[in-house]
Amino acid sequence: MAALRVLLSCVRGPLRPPVRCPAWRPFASGANFEYIIAEKRGKNNTVGLIQLNRPKALNALCDGLIDELNQALKIFEEDPAVGAIVLTGGDKAFAAGADIKEMQNLSFQDCYSSKFLKHWDHLTQVKKPVIAAVNGYAFGGGCELAMMCDIIYAGEKAQFAQPEILIGTIPGAGGTQRLTRAVGKSLAMEMVLTGDRISAQDAKQAGLVSKICPVETLVEEAIQCAEKIASNSKIVVAMAKESVNAAFEMTLTEGSKLEKKLFYSTFATDDRKEGMTAFVEKRKANFKDQ
């Protein structure tokens, strides 16, 4: 969740349209989206690209947007040609937070009975790697959405915050949990209790972000990373992602046991055999995702 109203009060100057990358390839699913743009990118269409597209609302995360995001994720997840996904927003905002107008009049009973925000978790269940390419504001729900991704690339002017405290509530989509795991207790506590934002540079130093890019090349650099991931065996990539994510849920002993089991499991795949054979023969591996 996020303080969109608080954010809007501190934004000055006209809103700029979202970043549009040249030569975007058509999305062949036939889906007609209102709040997002979905494309297939990369030399061989191996990357699914999803752009949040509510520029006038700084990509505030309304129910309709999340529903469309989940639809696009499902389509890319089921597309055998897609090996990785990039999630981005505009140059002004990745996402300024949840849509406060949708939450303003909700009661405890409404939230509890409907399991409010539960459908946001779909992103964490996607087996294919998801890279967040964050330009501008990633506040509240926007920060939480980025943290649900597997890798975060940030533009030089990106800012991250969990400002829910400023409107009388707390993060509700994993903000207190994922932020603490990413940056440690002290910084996470400061951000959650004050609502203060941190820069892309501070986010990288704290471990929240893996790479900082120029604003104009951010999306393309994220796509290049996604292409590199997509060139590997999809089934082994999924195993690797599962193993890394387990580090946040398990003890070291339990995580190491899972890692061993998944490592052994790769020996049941044709791609493991092909990869090692290609290495010995000093050639590029030809993975079949089997």
PDB file of C-alpha atoms in Angstrom:
ATOM      1  CA  MET A   1       0.000   0.000   0.000  1.00  0.00           C
ATOM      2  CA  ALA A   2       1.153   3.528  -0.446  1.00  0.00           C
ATOM      3  CA  ALA A   3       0.505   7.178   0.244  1.00  0.00           C
ATOM      4  CA  LEU A   4      -0.378   8.293  -3.253  1.00  0.00           C
ATOM      5  CA  ARG A   5      -2.070  11.413  -1.993  1.00  0.00           C
ATOM      6  CA  VAL A   6       0.989  12.384   0.039  1.00  0.00           C
ATOM      7  CA  LEU A   7       3.175  11.717  -2.987  1.00  0.00           C
ATOM      8  CA  LEU A   8       1.082  13.824  -5.327  1.00  0.00           C
ATOM      9  CA  SER A   9       1.345  16.751  -2.949  1.00  0.00           C
ATOM     10  CA  CYS A  10       5.130  16.733  -3.241  1.00  0.00           C
ATOM     11  CA  VAL A  11       5.425  16.225  -6.998  1.00  0.00           C
ATOM     12  CA  ARG A  12       6.032  19.377  -8.960  1.00  0.00           C
ATOM     13  CA  GLY A  13       5.956  19.977 -12.690  1.00  0.00           C
ATOM     14  CA  PRO A  14       3.893  18.391 -15.466  1.00  0.00           C
ATOM     15  CA  LEU A  15       3.693  14.648 -15.746  1.00  0.00           C
ATOM     16  CA  ARG A  16       5.611  13.157 -18.637  1.00  0.00           C
ATOM     17  CA  PRO A  17       4.332  10.214 -20.677  1.00  0.00           C
ATOM     18  CA  PRO A  18       5.687   6.751 -19.900  1.00  0.00           C
ATOM     19  CA  VAL A  19       8.936   5.613 -21.460  1.00  0.00           C
ATOM     20  CA  ARG A  20       8.300   4.012 -24.830  1.00  0.00           C
ATOM     21  CA  CYS A  21      11.076   1.873 -26.181  1.00  0.00           C
ATOM     22  CA  PRO A  22      11.543   1.710 -29.940  1.00  0.00           C
ATOM     23  CA  ALA A  23      10.622  -1.326 -31.988  1.00  0.00           C
ATOM     24  CA  TRP A  24       8.385  -2.990 -29.429  1.00  0.00           C
ATOM     25  CA  ARG A  25       7.055  -6.234 -30.885  1.00  0.00           C
ATOM     26  CA  PRO A  26       3.311  -6.933 -30.833  1.00  0.00           C
ATOM     27  CA  PHE A  27       1.913  -9.039 -28.022  1.00  0.00           C
ATOM     28  CA  ALA A  28       0.295 -11.976 -29.746  1.00  0.00           C
ATOM     29  CA  SER A  29      -2.011 -13.062 -26.932  1.00  0.00           C
ATOM     30  CA  GLY A  30      -4.974 -11.038 -28.152  1.00  0.00           C
ATOM     31  CA  ALA A  31      -5.394  -9.531 -24.687  1.00  0.00           C
ATOM     32  CA  ASN A  32      -6.851  -6.031 -24.606  1.00  0.00           C
ATOM     33  CA  PHE A  33      -5.316  -4.221 -21.635  1.00  0.00           C
ATOM     34  CA  GLU A  34      -6.329  -0.846 -20.218  1.00  0.00           C
ATOM     35  CA  TYR A  35      -3.733  -0.301 -17.507  1.00  0.00           C
ATOM     36  CA  ILE A  36      -0.651  -2.086 -18.835  1.00  0.00           C
ATOM     37  CA  ILE A  37       1.241  -2.646 -22.072  1.00  0.00           C
ATOM     38  CA  ALA A  38       2.546  -6.161 -22.708  1.00  0.00           C
ATOM     39  CA  GLU A  39       5.108  -6.945 -25.385  1.00  0.00           C
ATOM     40  CA  LYS A  40       7.546  -9.681 -26.355  1.00  0.00           C
ATOM     41  CA  ARG A  41      11.098  -8.413 -26.691  1.00  0.00           C
ATOM     42  CA  GLY A  42      14.572  -9.667 -27.444  1.00  0.00           C
ATOM     43  CA  LYS A  43      16.183 -10.937 -30.626  1.00  0.00           C
ATOM     44  CA  ASN A  44      14.152 -14.138 -30.513  1.00  0.00           C
ATOM     45  CA  ASN A  45      11.111 -12.868 -28.597  1.00  0.00           C
ATOM     46  CA  THR A  46      12.323 -14.643 -25.464  1.00  0.00           C
ATOM     47  CA  VAL A  47      11.545 -11.799 -23.051  1.00  0.00           C
ATOM     48  CA  GLY A  48       8.113 -10.772 -21.852  1.00  0.00           C
ATOM     49  CA  LEU A  49       7.926  -7.026 -21.165  1.00  0.00           C
ATOM     50  CA  ILE A  50       5.134  -5.565 -19.039  1.00  0.00           C
ATOM     51  CA  GLN A  51       4.812  -1.798 -18.630  1.00  0.00           C
ATOM     52  CA  LEU A  52       2.477  -0.304 -16.040  1.00  0.00           C
ATOM     53  CA  ASN A  53       0.505   2.348 -17.910  1.00  0.00           C
ATOM     54  CA  ARG A  54      -1.473   4.753 -15.701  1.00  0.00           C
ATOM     55  CA  PRO A  55       0.772   7.812 -16.198  1.00  0.00           C
ATOM     56  CA  LYS A  56      -1.749  10.392 -14.973  1.00  0.00           C
ATOM     57  CA  ALA A  57      -2.009   8.515 -11.664  1.00  0.00           C
ATOM     58  CA  LEU A  58       1.735   7.834 -11.476  1.00  0.00           C
ATOM     59  CA  ASN A  59       0.908   4.155 -12.095  1.00  0.00           C
ATOM     60  CA  ALA A  60      -1.103   3.847  -8.880  1.00  0.00           C
ATOM     61  CA  LEU A  61      -1.893   0.177  -8.373  1.00  0.00           C
ATOM     62  CA  CYS A  62      -5.641  -0.198  -8.650  1.00  0.00           C
ATOM     63  CA  ASP A  63      -7.435  -3.565  -8.681  1.00  0.00           C
ATOM     64  CA  GLY A  64      -7.835  -3.414 -12.451  1.00  0.00           C
ATOM     65  CA  LEU A  65      -4.117  -2.907 -12.990  1.00  0.00           C
ATOM     66  CA  ILE A  66      -3.176  -5.796 -10.709  1.00  0.00           C
ATOM     67  CA  ASP A  67      -5.709  -8.058 -12.428  1.00  0.00           C
ATOM     68  CA  GLU A  68      -4.241  -7.194 -15.829  1.00  0.00           C
ATOM     69  CA  LEU A  69      -0.711  -7.657 -14.537  1.00  0.00           C
ATOM     70  CA  ASN A  70      -1.637 -11.128 -13.305  1.00  0.00           C
ATOM     71  CA  GLN A  71      -3.192 -11.956 -16.681  1.00  0.00           C
ATOM     72  CA  ALA A  72      -0.053 -10.905 -18.548  1.00  0.00           C
ATOM     73  CA  LEU A  73       2.180 -12.816 -16.134  1.00  0.00           C
ATOM     74  CA  LYS A  74       0.079 -15.947 -16.672  1.00  0.00           C
ATOM     75  CA  ILE A  75       0.307 -15.596 -20.454  1.00  0.00           C
ATOM     76  CA  PHE A  76       4.087 -15.176 -20.372  1.00  0.00           C
ATOM     77  CA  GLU A  77       4.420 -17.986 -17.840  1.00  0.00           C
ATOM     78  CA  GLU A  78       2.623 -20.351 -20.212  1.00  0.00           C
ATOM     79  CA  ASP A  79       4.492 -19.173 -23.328  1.00  0.00           C
ATOM     80  CA  PRO A  80       7.279 -21.718 -23.995  1.00  0.00           C
ATOM     81  CA  ALA A  81       9.257 -19.135 -25.987  1.00  0.00           C
ATOM     82  CA  VAL A  82       9.516 -16.707 -23.055  1.00  0.00           C
ATOM     83  CA  GLY A  83      12.345 -17.394 -20.618  1.00  0.00           C
ATOM     84  CA  ALA A  84      12.219 -14.272 -18.437  1.00  0.00           C
ATOM     85  CA  ILE A  85       9.999 -11.257 -17.773  1.00  0.00           C
ATOM     86  CA  VAL A  86      10.748  -7.550 -17.292  1.00  0.00           C
ATOM     87  CA  LEU A  87       8.333  -5.359 -15.314  1.00  0.00           C
ATOM     88  CA  THR A  88       8.639  -1.585 -15.671  1.00  0.00           C
ATOM     89  CA  GLY A  89       6.670   1.648 -15.408  1.00  0.00           C
ATOM     90  CA  GLY A  90       7.237   5.156 -16.741  1.00  0.00           C
ATOM     91  CA  ASP A  91      10.132   7.566 -16.415  1.00  0.00           C
ATOM     92  CA  LYS A  92       8.333   9.541 -13.681  1.00  0.00           C
ATOM     93  CA  ALA A  93       7.115   6.598 -11.649  1.00  0.00           C
ATOM     94  CA  PHE A  94       7.496   2.852 -11.581  1.00  0.00           C
ATOM     95  CA  ALA A  95       4.439   2.876  -9.328  1.00  0.00           C
ATOM     96  CA  ALA A  96       3.592   5.524  -6.750  1.00  0.00           C
ATOM     97  CA  GLY A  97       1.720   3.036  -4.593  1.00  0.00           C
ATOM     98  CA  ALA A  98      -1.698   1.500  -4.154  1.00  0.00           C
ATOM     99  CA  ASP A  99      -4.749   3.469  -5.211  1.00  0.00           C
ATOM    100  CA  ILE A 100      -5.795   5.232  -1.994  1.00  0.00           C
ATOM    101  CA  LYS A 101      -9.287   5.993  -3.329  1.00  0.00           C
ATOM    102  CA  GLU A 102     -10.007   2.258  -3.527  1.00  0.00           C
ATOM    103  CA  MET A 103      -8.963   1.743   0.105  1.00  0.00           C
ATOM    104  CA  GLN A 104     -10.228   4.911   1.769  1.00  0.00           C
ATOM    105  CA  ASN A 105     -13.635   3.605   2.851  1.00  0.00           C
ATOM    106  CA  LEU A 106     -12.777  -0.028   3.528  1.00  0.00           C
ATOM    107  CA  SER A 107     -13.464  -1.458   6.978  1.00  0.00           C
ATOM    108  CA  PHE A 108     -11.587  -4.153   8.877  1.00  0.00           C
ATOM    109  CA  GLN A 109     -14.358  -6.578   7.966  1.00  0.00           C
ATOM    110  CA  ASP A 110     -14.024  -5.675   4.274  1.00  0.00           C
ATOM    111  CA  CYS A 111     -10.288  -6.295   4.281  1.00  0.00           C
ATOM    112  CA  TYR A 112     -10.442  -9.488   6.319  1.00  0.00           C
ATOM    113  CA  SER A 113     -13.382 -11.074   4.511  1.00  0.00           C
ATOM    114  CA  SER A 114     -12.085 -10.333   1.011  1.00  0.00           C
ATOM    115  CA  LYS A 115      -8.436 -11.118   1.865  1.00  0.00           C
ATOM    116  CA  PHE A 116      -7.585  -7.680   0.509  1.00  0.00           C
ATOM    117  CA  LEU A 117      -4.332  -7.500  -1.492  1.00  0.00           C
ATOM    118  CA  LYS A 118      -4.011 -11.299  -1.644  1.00  0.00           C
ATOM    119  CA  HIS A 119      -4.110 -11.232  -5.448  1.00  0.00           C
ATOM    120  CA  TRP A 120      -0.933  -9.122  -5.408  1.00  0.00           C
ATOM    121  CA  ASP A 121       1.015 -12.225  -4.388  1.00  0.00           C
ATOM    122  CA  HIS A 122       0.623 -13.875  -7.797  1.00  0.00           C
ATOM    123  CA  LEU A 123       3.860 -12.249  -8.898  1.00  0.00           C
ATOM    124  CA  THR A 124       5.769 -14.205  -6.263  1.00  0.00           C
ATOM    125  CA  GLN A 125       4.398 -17.492  -7.623  1.00  0.00           C
ATOM    126  CA  VAL A 126       5.691 -17.031 -11.172  1.00  0.00           C
ATOM    127  CA  LYS A 127       8.362 -19.658 -11.881  1.00  0.00           C
ATOM    128  CA  LYS A 128      10.110 -17.652 -14.579  1.00  0.00           C
ATOM    129  CA  PRO A 129      12.511 -14.936 -13.376  1.00  0.00           C
ATOM    130  CA  VAL A 130      11.056 -11.433 -13.200  1.00  0.00           C
ATOM    131  CA  ILE A 131      13.256  -8.324 -13.386  1.00  0.00           C
ATOM    132  CA  ALA A 132      11.927  -4.992 -12.119  1.00  0.00           C
ATOM    133  CA  ALA A 133      13.208  -2.008 -14.112  1.00  0.00           C
ATOM    134  CA  VAL A 134      12.488   0.924 -11.801  1.00  0.00           C
ATOM    135  CA  ASN A 135      12.553   4.527 -12.963  1.00  0.00           C
ATOM    136  CA  GLY A 136      11.251   7.333 -10.774  1.00  0.00           C
ATOM    137  CA  TYR A 137       9.048   6.652  -7.761  1.00  0.00           C
ATOM    138  CA  ALA A 138       8.682   3.164  -6.293  1.00  0.00           C
ATOM    139  CA  PHE A 139       6.671   4.075  -3.223  1.00  0.00           C
ATOM    140  CA  GLY A 140       4.534   1.909  -0.970  1.00  0.00           C
ATOM    141  CA  GLY A 141       2.882  -0.724  -3.125  1.00  0.00           C
ATOM    142  CA  GLY A 142       5.261   0.164  -5.933  1.00  0.00           C
ATOM    143  CA  CYS A 143       8.249  -0.633  -3.735  1.00  0.00           C
ATOM    144  CA  GLU A 144       6.543  -3.827  -2.601  1.00  0.00           C
ATOM    145  CA  LEU A 145       5.832  -4.812  -6.206  1.00  0.00           C
ATOM    146  CA  ALA A 146       9.474  -4.290  -7.144  1.00  0.00           C
ATOM    147  CA  MET A 147      10.600  -6.367  -4.177  1.00  0.00           C
ATOM    148  CA  MET A 148       8.359  -9.246  -5.296  1.00  0.00           C
ATOM    149  CA  CYS A 149      10.502  -9.452  -8.429  1.00  0.00           C
ATOM    150  CA  ASP A 150      13.675 -11.536  -8.497  1.00  0.00           C
ATOM    151  CA  ILE A 151      16.071  -8.800  -9.628  1.00  0.00           C
ATOM    152  CA  ILE A 152      15.780  -5.014  -9.377  1.00  0.00           C
ATOM    153  CA  TYR A 153      17.486  -2.676 -11.832  1.00  0.00           C
ATOM    154  CA  ALA A 154      17.098   1.021 -11.012  1.00  0.00           C
ATOM    155  CA  GLY A 155      17.399   4.174 -13.064  1.00  0.00           C
ATOM    156  CA  GLU A 156      19.762   6.817 -11.723  1.00  0.00           C
ATOM    157  CA  LYS A 157      16.856   8.938 -10.450  1.00  0.00           C
ATOM    158  CA  ALA A 158      14.808   6.128  -8.922  1.00  0.00           C
ATOM    159  CA  GLN A 159      13.542   6.526  -5.360  1.00  0.00           C
ATOM    160  CA  PHE A 160      12.201   3.887  -2.984  1.00  0.00           C
ATOM    161  CA  ALA A 161       9.949   4.371   0.048  1.00  0.00           C
ATOM    162  CA  GLN A 162       7.333   2.771   2.296  1.00  0.00           C
ATOM    163  CA  PRO A 163       5.350   5.886   3.302  1.00  0.00           C
ATOM    164  CA  GLU A 164       2.197   4.161   4.607  1.00  0.00           C
ATOM    165  CA  ILE A 165       2.856   5.470   8.126  1.00  0.00           C
ATOM    166  CA  LEU A 166       2.104   8.978   6.841  1.00  0.00           C
ATOM    167  CA  ILE A 167      -1.513   8.045   6.118  1.00  0.00           C
ATOM    168  CA  GLY A 168      -2.081   6.077   9.295  1.00  0.00           C
ATOM    169  CA  THR A 169      -1.396   2.529   8.201  1.00  0.00           C
ATOM    170  CA  ILE A 170       1.480   0.125   7.524  1.00  0.00           C
ATOM    171  CA  PRO A 171       2.687  -1.789   4.447  1.00  0.00           C
ATOM    172  CA  GLY A 172       0.312  -4.623   3.623  1.00  0.00           C
ATOM    173  CA  ALA A 173       1.843  -6.380   0.617  1.00  0.00           C
ATOM    174  CA  GLY A 174       5.098  -7.580   2.130  1.00  0.00           C
ATOM    175  CA  GLY A 175       6.822  -4.242   2.679  1.00  0.00           C
ATOM    176  CA  THR A 176       7.881  -4.804   6.274  1.00  0.00           C
ATOM    177  CA  GLN A 177       9.006  -8.353   5.510  1.00  0.00           C
ATOM    178  CA  ARG A 178      10.838  -8.140   2.171  1.00  0.00           C
ATOM    179  CA  LEU A 179      12.412  -4.749   2.878  1.00  0.00           C
ATOM    180  CA  THR A 180      13.857  -6.022   6.166  1.00  0.00           C
ATOM    181  CA  ARG A 181      15.296  -9.082   4.448  1.00  0.00           C
ATOM    182  CA  ALA A 182      16.767  -6.932   1.690  1.00  0.00           C
ATOM    183  CA  VAL A 183      18.310  -4.015   3.596  1.00  0.00           C
ATOM    184  CA  GLY A 184      18.433  -5.141   7.237  1.00  0.00           C
ATOM    185  CA  LYS A 185      16.418  -4.206  10.313  1.00  0.00           C
ATOM    186  CA  SER A 186      17.790  -0.728  11.008  1.00  0.00           C
ATOM    187  CA  LEU A 187      17.235   0.844   7.590  1.00  0.00           C
ATOM    188  CA  ALA A 188      13.947  -0.979   7.058  1.00  0.00           C
ATOM    189  CA  MET A 189      12.666   0.201  10.445  1.00  0.00           C
ATOM    190  CA  GLU A 190      13.699   3.779   9.687  1.00  0.00           C
ATOM    191  CA  MET A 191      11.991   3.752   6.288  1.00  0.00           C
ATOM    192  CA  VAL A 192       8.781   2.173   7.601  1.00  0.00           C
ATOM    193  CA  LEU A 193       8.509   4.372  10.715  1.00  0.00           C
ATOM    194  CA  THR A 194       9.366   7.689   9.033  1.00  0.00           C
ATOM    195  CA  GLY A 195       8.119   7.171   5.487  1.00  0.00           C
ATOM    196  CA  ASP A 196      11.407   8.625   4.214  1.00  0.00           C
ATOM    197  CA  ARG A 197      12.581   7.732   0.724  1.00  0.00           C
ATOM    198  CA  ILE A 198      16.005   6.489  -0.338  1.00  0.00           C
ATOM    199  CA  SER A 199      17.826   7.094  -3.617  1.00  0.00           C
ATOM    200  CA  ALA A 200      18.818   4.472  -6.158  1.00  0.00           C
ATOM    201  CA  GLN A 201      22.404   4.820  -4.992  1.00  0.00           C
ATOM    202  CA  ASP A 202      21.468   4.235  -1.341  1.00  0.00           C
ATOM    203  CA  ALA A 203      19.229   1.332  -2.396  1.00  0.00           C
ATOM    204  CA  LYS A 204      22.114  -0.324  -4.221  1.00  0.00           C
ATOM    205  CA  GLN A 205      24.478   0.191  -1.306  1.00  0.00           C
ATOM    206  CA  ALA A 206      21.894  -1.364   1.021  1.00  0.00           C
ATOM    207  CA  GLY A 207      21.405  -4.388  -1.226  1.00  0.00           C
ATOM    208  CA  LEU A 208      17.896  -3.620  -2.455  1.00  0.00           C
ATOM    209  CA  VAL A 209      19.032  -2.992  -6.046  1.00  0.00           C
ATOM    210  CA  SER A 210      21.574  -4.977  -8.066  1.00  0.00           C
ATOM    211  CA  LYS A 211      22.374  -2.416 -10.780  1.00  0.00           C
ATOM    212  CA  ILE A 212      21.928   1.298 -11.503  1.00  0.00           C
ATOM    213  CA  CYS A 213      21.483   2.368 -15.133  1.00  0.00           C
ATOM    214  CA  PRO A 214      20.963   5.641 -17.012  1.00  0.00           C
ATOM    215  CA  VAL A 215      17.253   6.409 -17.195  1.00  0.00           C
ATOM    216  CA  GLU A 216      17.140   6.156 -20.978  1.00  0.00           C
ATOM    217  CA  THR A 217      18.826   2.722 -21.140  1.00  0.00           C
ATOM    218  CA  LEU A 218      17.328   1.093 -18.042  1.00  0.00           C
ATOM    219  CA  VAL A 219      14.661  -1.000 -19.775  1.00  0.00           C
ATOM    220  CA  GLU A 220      16.997  -2.167 -22.521  1.00  0.00           C
ATOM    221  CA  GLU A 221      19.632  -3.219 -19.980  1.00  0.00           C
ATOM    222  CA  ALA A 222      17.003  -5.142 -18.041  1.00  0.00           C
ATOM    223  CA  ILE A 223      15.918  -6.833 -21.275  1.00  0.00           C
ATOM    224  CA  GLN A 224      19.524  -7.778 -22.020  1.00  0.00           C
ATOM    225  CA  CYS A 225      19.780  -9.407 -18.599  1.00  0.00           C
ATOM    226  CA  ALA A 226      16.487 -11.205 -19.220  1.00  0.00           C
ATOM    227  CA  GLU A 227      17.743 -12.424 -22.613  1.00  0.00           C
ATOM    228  CA  LYS A 228      20.861 -13.827 -20.976  1.00  0.00           C
ATOM    229  CA  ILE A 229      18.711 -15.680 -18.442  1.00  0.00           C
ATOM    230  CA  ALA A 230      16.339 -16.887 -21.177  1.00  0.00           C
ATOM    231  CA  SER A 231      19.249 -18.416 -23.099  1.00  0.00           C
ATOM    232  CA  ASN A 232      19.718 -20.963 -20.307  1.00  0.00           C
ATOM    233  CA  SER A 233      17.612 -24.049 -19.646  1.00  0.00           C
ATOM    234  CA  LYS A 234      14.191 -22.871 -18.464  1.00  0.00           C
ATOM    235  CA  ILE A 235      13.659 -25.858 -16.199  1.00  0.00           C
ATOM    236  CA  VAL A 236      17.071 -25.431 -14.550  1.00  0.00           C
ATOM    237  CA  VAL A 237      16.539 -21.661 -14.211  1.00  0.00           C
ATOM    238  CA  ALA A 238      13.288 -22.407 -12.364  1.00  0.00           C
ATOM    239  CA  MET A 239      15.148 -24.751 -10.022  1.00  0.00           C
ATOM    240  CA  ALA A 240      17.828 -22.140  -9.378  1.00  0.00           C
ATOM    241  CA  LYS A 241      15.193 -19.486  -8.637  1.00  0.00           C
ATOM    242  CA  GLU A 242      13.411 -21.834  -6.222  1.00  0.00           C
ATOM    243  CA  SER A 243      16.658 -22.568  -4.421  1.00  0.00           C
ATOM    244  CA  VAL A 244      17.655 -18.908  -3.996  1.00  0.00           C
ATOM    245  CA  ASN A 245      14.171 -17.952  -2.778  1.00  0.00           C
ATOM    246  CA  ALA A 246      14.304 -20.763  -0.233  1.00  0.00           C
ATOM    247  CA  ALA A 247      17.150 -18.919   1.494  1.00  0.00           C
ATOM    248  CA  PHE A 248      14.583 -16.389   2.749  1.00  0.00           C
ATOM    249  CA  GLU A 249      12.219 -19.029   4.098  1.00  0.00           C
ATOM    250  CA  MET A 250      14.474 -21.755   5.550  1.00  0.00           C
ATOM    251  CA  THR A 251      17.350 -22.200   7.955  1.00  0.00           C
ATOM    252  CA  LEU A 252      20.789 -22.698   6.424  1.00  0.00           C
ATOM    253  CA  THR A 253      20.614 -26.432   7.112  1.00  0.00           C
ATOM    254  CA  GLU A 254      17.160 -26.830   5.565  1.00  0.00           C
ATOM    255  CA  GLY A 255      18.055 -24.609   2.607  1.00  0.00           C
ATOM    256  CA  SER A 256      21.227 -26.561   1.931  1.00  0.00           C
ATOM    257  CA  LYS A 257      19.257 -29.815   1.916  1.00  0.00           C
ATOM    258  CA  LEU A 258      16.805 -28.377  -0.623  1.00  0.00           C
ATOM    259  CA  GLU A 259      19.683 -27.083  -2.732  1.00  0.00           C
ATOM    260  CA  LYS A 260      21.224 -30.571  -2.820  1.00  0.00           C
ATOM    261  CA  LYS A 261      17.906 -32.132  -3.859  1.00  0.00           C
ATOM    262  CA  LEU A 262      17.440 -29.603  -6.643  1.00  0.00           C
ATOM    263  CA  PHE A 263      21.072 -30.029  -7.712  1.00  0.00           C
ATOM    264  CA  TYR A 264      20.561 -33.788  -7.922  1.00  0.00           C
ATOM    265  CA  SER A 265      17.342 -33.172  -9.851  1.00  0.00           C
ATOM    266  CA  THR A 266      19.219 -31.385 -12.626  1.00  0.00           C
ATOM    267  CA  PHE A 267      20.906 -34.716 -13.386  1.00  0.00           C
ATOM    268  CA  ALA A 268      17.519 -36.039 -14.496  1.00  0.00           C
ATOM    269  CA  THR A 269      17.349 -33.435 -17.275  1.00  0.00           C
ATOM    270  CA  ASP A 270      18.658 -33.604 -20.814  1.00  0.00           C
ATOM    271  CA  ASP A 271      19.797 -30.002 -20.465  1.00  0.00           C
ATOM    272  CA  ARG A 272      22.253 -30.842 -17.669  1.00  0.00           C
ATOM    273  CA  LYS A 273      23.811 -33.510 -19.873  1.00  0.00           C
ATOM    274  CA  GLU A 274      23.917 -31.147 -22.857  1.00  0.00           C
ATOM    275  CA  GLY A 275      25.432 -28.324 -20.790  1.00  0.00           C
ATOM    276  CA  MET A 276      28.269 -30.406 -19.424  1.00  0.00           C
ATOM    277  CA  THR A 277      28.901 -32.099 -22.764  1.00  0.00           C
ATOM    278  CA  ALA A 278      29.048 -28.720 -24.498  1.00  0.00           C
ATOM    279  CA  PHE A 279      31.524 -27.484 -21.882  1.00  0.00           C
ATOM    280  CA  VAL A 280      33.811 -30.480 -22.401  1.00  0.00           C
ATOM    281  CA  GLU A 281      33.545 -30.125 -26.194  1.00  0.00           C
ATOM    282  CA  LYS A 282      34.177 -26.365 -25.923  1.00  0.00           C
ATOM    283  CA  ARG A 283      31.019 -25.324 -27.735  1.00  0.00           C
ATOM    284  CA  LYS A 284      27.858 -23.415 -26.879  1.00  0.00           C
ATOM    285  CA  ALA A 285      25.157 -25.508 -25.234  1.00  0.00           C
ATOM    286  CA  ASN A 286      21.927 -26.077 -27.154  1.00  0.00           C
ATOM    287  CA  PHE A 287      19.312 -26.346 -24.412  1.00  0.00           C
ATOM    288  CA  LYS A 288      15.932 -27.902 -25.210  1.00  0.00           C
ATOM    289  CA  ASP A 289      14.265 -27.152 -21.861  1.00  0.00           C
ATOM    290  CA  GLN A 290      14.007 -30.855 -21.121  1.00  0.00           C
TER     291      GLN A 290
END
